[in-house]
Amino acid sequence: MDKLSILNIVHDTSVDGPGFRTAIYAAGCTHQCPGCHNPQSWDKDNGSLFSVDELFDKIEEDEFANVTFTGGDPLMQVEGFTKLAIRIKQESQKTIWCYTGYSYEQILRSQRLSQILPFIDVLVDGRYISSLRNEDLQFRGSSNQRIIDINKSLINGNVIIWNGNHVLQNIPSLIEL
Ligand code: SF4
């Protein structure tokens, strides 16, 4: 199986979705948004190669952290990230957030890009637009970007914005309180 080009793996981040998460930073992005926070992520060759198994083992190192795919744009390597998402869903209870520069509508129109949708929980979509930057926004940089509940959106056939319900998942000590 082809390996994924990965810029970084960060454990216990709390800025890429609710709770503590393991963030997988994909290398490679062609959106080239002016003001991008991470332009070194644009070149896929800047990453190190990991197999799906190796990434899954890294994710499993933290029993309680959920997972975020970010970058770069993970959908530029959608085949590999879909395999990773399937493995996570088959073998854990972890939620998956995925950031992308594509809009949800663009993804739906693409058979290739949309293959990942059934296996992720939340999609943060759209390019970063610096004129729409708002530092008060949670988990996104500009106000055009949407935090989409993918399961509900696929069932309803409309964009359903995430309502915050995943915050306590996989944090047993908090759930028991
Ligand atoms: S999609 Fe994200 S990583 Fe890619 S250029 Fe835009 S802000 Fe940067």
Tab-separated table of C-alpha atoms and ligand atoms in Angstrom:
chain	number	residue	atom	x	y	z
A	1	MET	CA	0.000	0.000	0.000
A	2	ASP	CA	1.241	3.506	-0.784
A	3	LYS	CA	2.459	5.476	2.175
A	4	LEU	CA	1.097	8.851	3.267
A	5	SER	CA	3.284	11.944	3.337
A	6	ILE	CA	2.972	13.420	6.822
A	7	LEU	CA	4.379	16.709	8.044
A	8	ASN	CA	3.818	16.165	11.747
A	9	ILE	CA	1.928	14.177	14.366
A	10	VAL	CA	0.908	16.125	17.465
A	11	HIS	CA	-0.503	14.405	20.526
A	12	ASP	CA	-2.967	16.019	22.922
A	13	THR	CA	-3.705	19.128	20.907
A	14	SER	CA	-6.837	21.000	22.001
A	15	VAL	CA	-7.113	23.514	19.142
A	16	ASP	CA	-8.051	21.179	16.258
A	17	GLY	CA	-11.439	20.114	17.589
A	18	PRO	CA	-12.969	19.477	21.021
A	19	GLY	CA	-11.123	17.734	23.834
A	20	PHE	CA	-7.661	16.267	23.497
A	21	ARG	CA	-6.859	14.986	20.025
A	22	THR	CA	-4.062	13.398	18.055
A	23	ALA	CA	-3.558	15.656	15.030
A	24	ILE	CA	-2.139	14.154	11.842
A	25	TYR	CA	-0.694	16.922	9.650
A	26	ALA	CA	-0.764	15.889	5.995
A	27	ALA	CA	1.945	17.244	3.709
A	28	GLY	CA	0.742	18.693	0.431
A	29	CYS	CA	-1.809	21.381	-0.388
A	30	THR	CA	-2.555	23.087	-3.710
A	31	HIS	CA	-5.114	25.633	-2.443
A	32	GLN	CA	-2.410	28.234	-1.699
A	33	CYS	CA	-4.669	30.458	0.406
A	34	PRO	CA	-3.092	33.909	0.920
A	35	GLY	CA	-2.186	34.183	4.607
A	36	CYS	CA	-2.028	30.405	5.088
A	37	HIS	CA	-0.833	29.582	8.609
A	38	ASN	CA	1.353	26.740	7.367
A	39	PRO	CA	2.813	27.312	3.870
A	40	GLN	CA	5.588	24.776	4.464
A	41	SER	CA	2.797	22.208	4.301
A	42	TRP	CA	2.113	22.946	0.612
A	43	ASP	CA	4.904	20.718	-0.713
A	44	LYS	CA	4.095	17.037	-0.374
A	45	ASP	CA	7.819	16.275	-0.470
A	46	ASN	CA	8.299	18.105	2.845
A	47	GLY	CA	6.651	15.237	4.677
A	48	SER	CA	7.890	11.892	5.985
A	49	LEU	CA	6.295	8.691	4.743
A	50	PHE	CA	4.082	6.611	7.042
A	51	SER	CA	1.964	3.567	6.297
A	52	VAL	CA	-1.647	3.420	7.487
A	53	ASP	CA	-0.557	0.832	10.078
A	54	GLU	CA	2.194	3.115	11.386
A	55	LEU	CA	-0.206	6.058	11.699
A	56	PHE	CA	-2.811	3.905	13.418
A	57	ASP	CA	-0.203	2.727	15.943
A	58	LYS	CA	0.697	6.380	16.690
A	59	ILE	CA	-2.983	7.172	17.207
A	60	GLU	CA	-3.440	4.166	19.485
A	61	GLU	CA	-0.592	5.372	21.715
A	62	ASP	CA	-3.150	7.697	23.318
A	63	GLU	CA	-6.100	5.645	24.478
A	64	PHE	CA	-8.449	8.552	25.150
A	65	ALA	CA	-7.523	11.160	22.537
A	66	ASN	CA	-9.740	11.584	19.502
A	67	VAL	CA	-8.283	12.218	16.056
A	68	THR	CA	-7.972	15.165	13.669
A	69	PHE	CA	-6.734	15.024	10.077
A	70	THR	CA	-5.314	18.404	9.079
A	71	GLY	CA	-2.427	19.818	7.094
A	72	GLY	CA	-1.824	20.717	4.392
A	73	ASP	CA	-4.942	19.181	2.987
A	74	PRO	CA	-5.596	15.547	3.940
A	75	LEU	CA	-7.938	15.161	0.965
A	76	MET	CA	-4.986	15.474	-1.415
A	77	GLN	CA	-4.159	11.970	-0.116
A	78	VAL	CA	-7.775	10.944	0.305
A	79	GLU	CA	-7.220	7.266	-0.537
A	80	GLY	CA	-4.753	6.776	2.322
A	81	PHE	CA	-6.681	8.897	4.816
A	82	THR	CA	-9.863	6.982	3.990
A	83	LYS	CA	-8.091	3.708	4.775
A	84	LEU	CA	-6.844	5.206	8.042
A	85	ALA	CA	-10.322	6.484	8.932
A	86	ILE	CA	-11.846	3.047	8.248
A	87	ARG	CA	-9.249	1.410	10.499
A	88	ILE	CA	-9.923	3.928	13.296
A	89	LYS	CA	-13.679	3.378	13.057
A	90	GLN	CA	-13.335	-0.419	12.952
A	91	GLU	CA	-10.969	-0.674	15.889
A	92	SER	CA	-11.720	2.252	18.223
A	93	GLN	CA	-14.440	4.571	19.462
A	94	LYS	CA	-12.490	7.678	18.480
A	95	THR	CA	-14.155	10.569	16.683
A	96	ILE	CA	-12.498	11.932	13.536
A	97	TRP	CA	-12.394	15.595	12.498
A	98	CYS	CA	-11.025	16.432	9.064
A	99	TYR	CA	-9.894	19.869	7.853
A	100	THR	CA	-9.833	20.612	4.135
A	101	GLY	CA	-9.560	23.547	1.761
A	102	TYR	CA	-12.304	22.059	-0.432
A	103	SER	CA	-15.917	23.017	0.204
A	104	TYR	CA	-18.341	20.292	1.239
A	105	GLU	CA	-20.200	20.829	-2.043
A	106	GLN	CA	-16.996	20.330	-4.072
A	107	ILE	CA	-16.324	17.133	-2.162
A	108	LEU	CA	-19.830	15.797	-2.769
A	109	ARG	CA	-19.407	16.340	-6.515
A	110	SER	CA	-16.228	14.247	-6.569
A	111	GLN	CA	-16.428	10.480	-6.303
A	112	ARG	CA	-12.767	10.420	-5.324
A	113	LEU	CA	-12.919	13.082	-2.589
A	114	SER	CA	-16.235	11.961	-1.133
A	115	GLN	CA	-15.034	8.411	-0.409
A	116	ILE	CA	-13.835	9.545	3.044
A	117	LEU	CA	-17.122	11.135	4.157
A	118	PRO	CA	-18.845	8.033	5.592
A	119	PHE	CA	-15.900	7.451	7.922
A	120	ILE	CA	-15.411	10.896	9.477
A	121	ASP	CA	-17.558	12.682	12.041
A	122	VAL	CA	-16.884	16.344	11.347
A	123	LEU	CA	-15.537	18.227	8.328
A	124	VAL	CA	-14.145	21.754	8.670
A	125	ASP	CA	-14.410	22.926	5.086
A	126	GLY	CA	-13.260	25.712	2.815
A	127	ARG	CA	-10.159	27.708	2.081
A	128	TYR	CA	-8.802	30.190	4.586
A	129	ILE	CA	-9.827	33.730	3.549
A	130	SER	CA	-7.786	36.296	5.437
A	131	SER	CA	-10.381	39.076	5.000
A	132	LEU	CA	-12.862	36.842	6.848
A	133	ARG	CA	-10.445	36.038	9.668
A	134	ASN	CA	-12.003	36.251	13.119
A	135	GLU	CA	-9.980	35.315	16.190
A	136	ASP	CA	-13.158	34.646	18.169
A	137	LEU	CA	-14.049	31.693	15.933
A	138	GLN	CA	-13.515	28.308	17.561
A	139	PHE	CA	-11.627	25.609	15.624
A	140	ARG	CA	-11.473	27.600	12.346
A	141	GLY	CA	-9.654	30.608	10.983
A	142	SER	CA	-12.158	32.442	8.778
A	143	SER	CA	-15.922	32.757	8.937
A	144	ASN	CA	-16.550	31.109	5.534
A	145	GLN	CA	-15.299	27.812	6.946
A	146	ARG	CA	-18.020	25.571	8.348
A	147	ILE	CA	-17.873	22.901	11.039
A	148	ILE	CA	-20.122	20.277	9.484
A	149	ASP	CA	-21.677	17.243	11.161
A	150	ILE	CA	-21.084	14.764	8.352
A	151	ASN	CA	-23.265	11.926	9.588
A	152	LYS	CA	-26.322	14.181	9.917
A	153	SER	CA	-25.542	16.003	6.672
A	154	LEU	CA	-25.340	12.783	4.665
A	155	ILE	CA	-28.611	11.520	6.166
A	156	ASN	CA	-30.465	14.815	5.655
A	157	GLY	CA	-29.011	15.755	2.283
A	158	ASN	CA	-28.285	19.246	3.624
A	159	VAL	CA	-25.369	20.868	5.400
A	160	ILE	CA	-25.946	20.361	9.128
A	161	ILE	CA	-23.593	22.389	11.309
A	162	TRP	CA	-21.962	20.502	14.183
A	163	ASN	CA	-23.708	21.247	17.479
A	164	GLY	CA	-20.910	20.460	19.899
A	165	ASN	CA	-22.095	17.037	20.992
A	166	HIS	CA	-18.779	15.257	20.561
A	167	VAL	CA	-17.047	17.235	23.285
A	168	LEU	CA	-17.185	14.571	25.963
A	169	GLN	CA	-16.825	11.460	23.829
A	170	ASN	CA	-13.989	9.190	24.827
A	171	ILE	CA	-13.214	11.053	28.027
A	172	PRO	CA	-14.593	8.512	30.542
A	173	SER	CA	-13.438	10.365	33.633
A	174	LEU	CA	-15.538	13.377	32.615
A	175	ILE	CA	-18.526	11.346	31.464
A	176	GLU	CA	-18.707	9.644	34.868
A	177	LEU	CA	-18.820	12.975	36.754
B	1	SF4	S1	-6.159	24.866	2.628
B	1	SF4	FE1	-5.160	25.220	4.623
B	1	SF4	S2	-3.062	24.451	4.360
B	1	SF4	FE2	-3.932	24.706	2.308
B	1	SF4	S3	-3.268	26.751	1.670
B	1	SF4	FE3	-5.317	26.951	2.573
B	1	SF4	S4	-4.945	27.468	4.746
B	1	SF4	FE4	-3.019	26.646	3.892
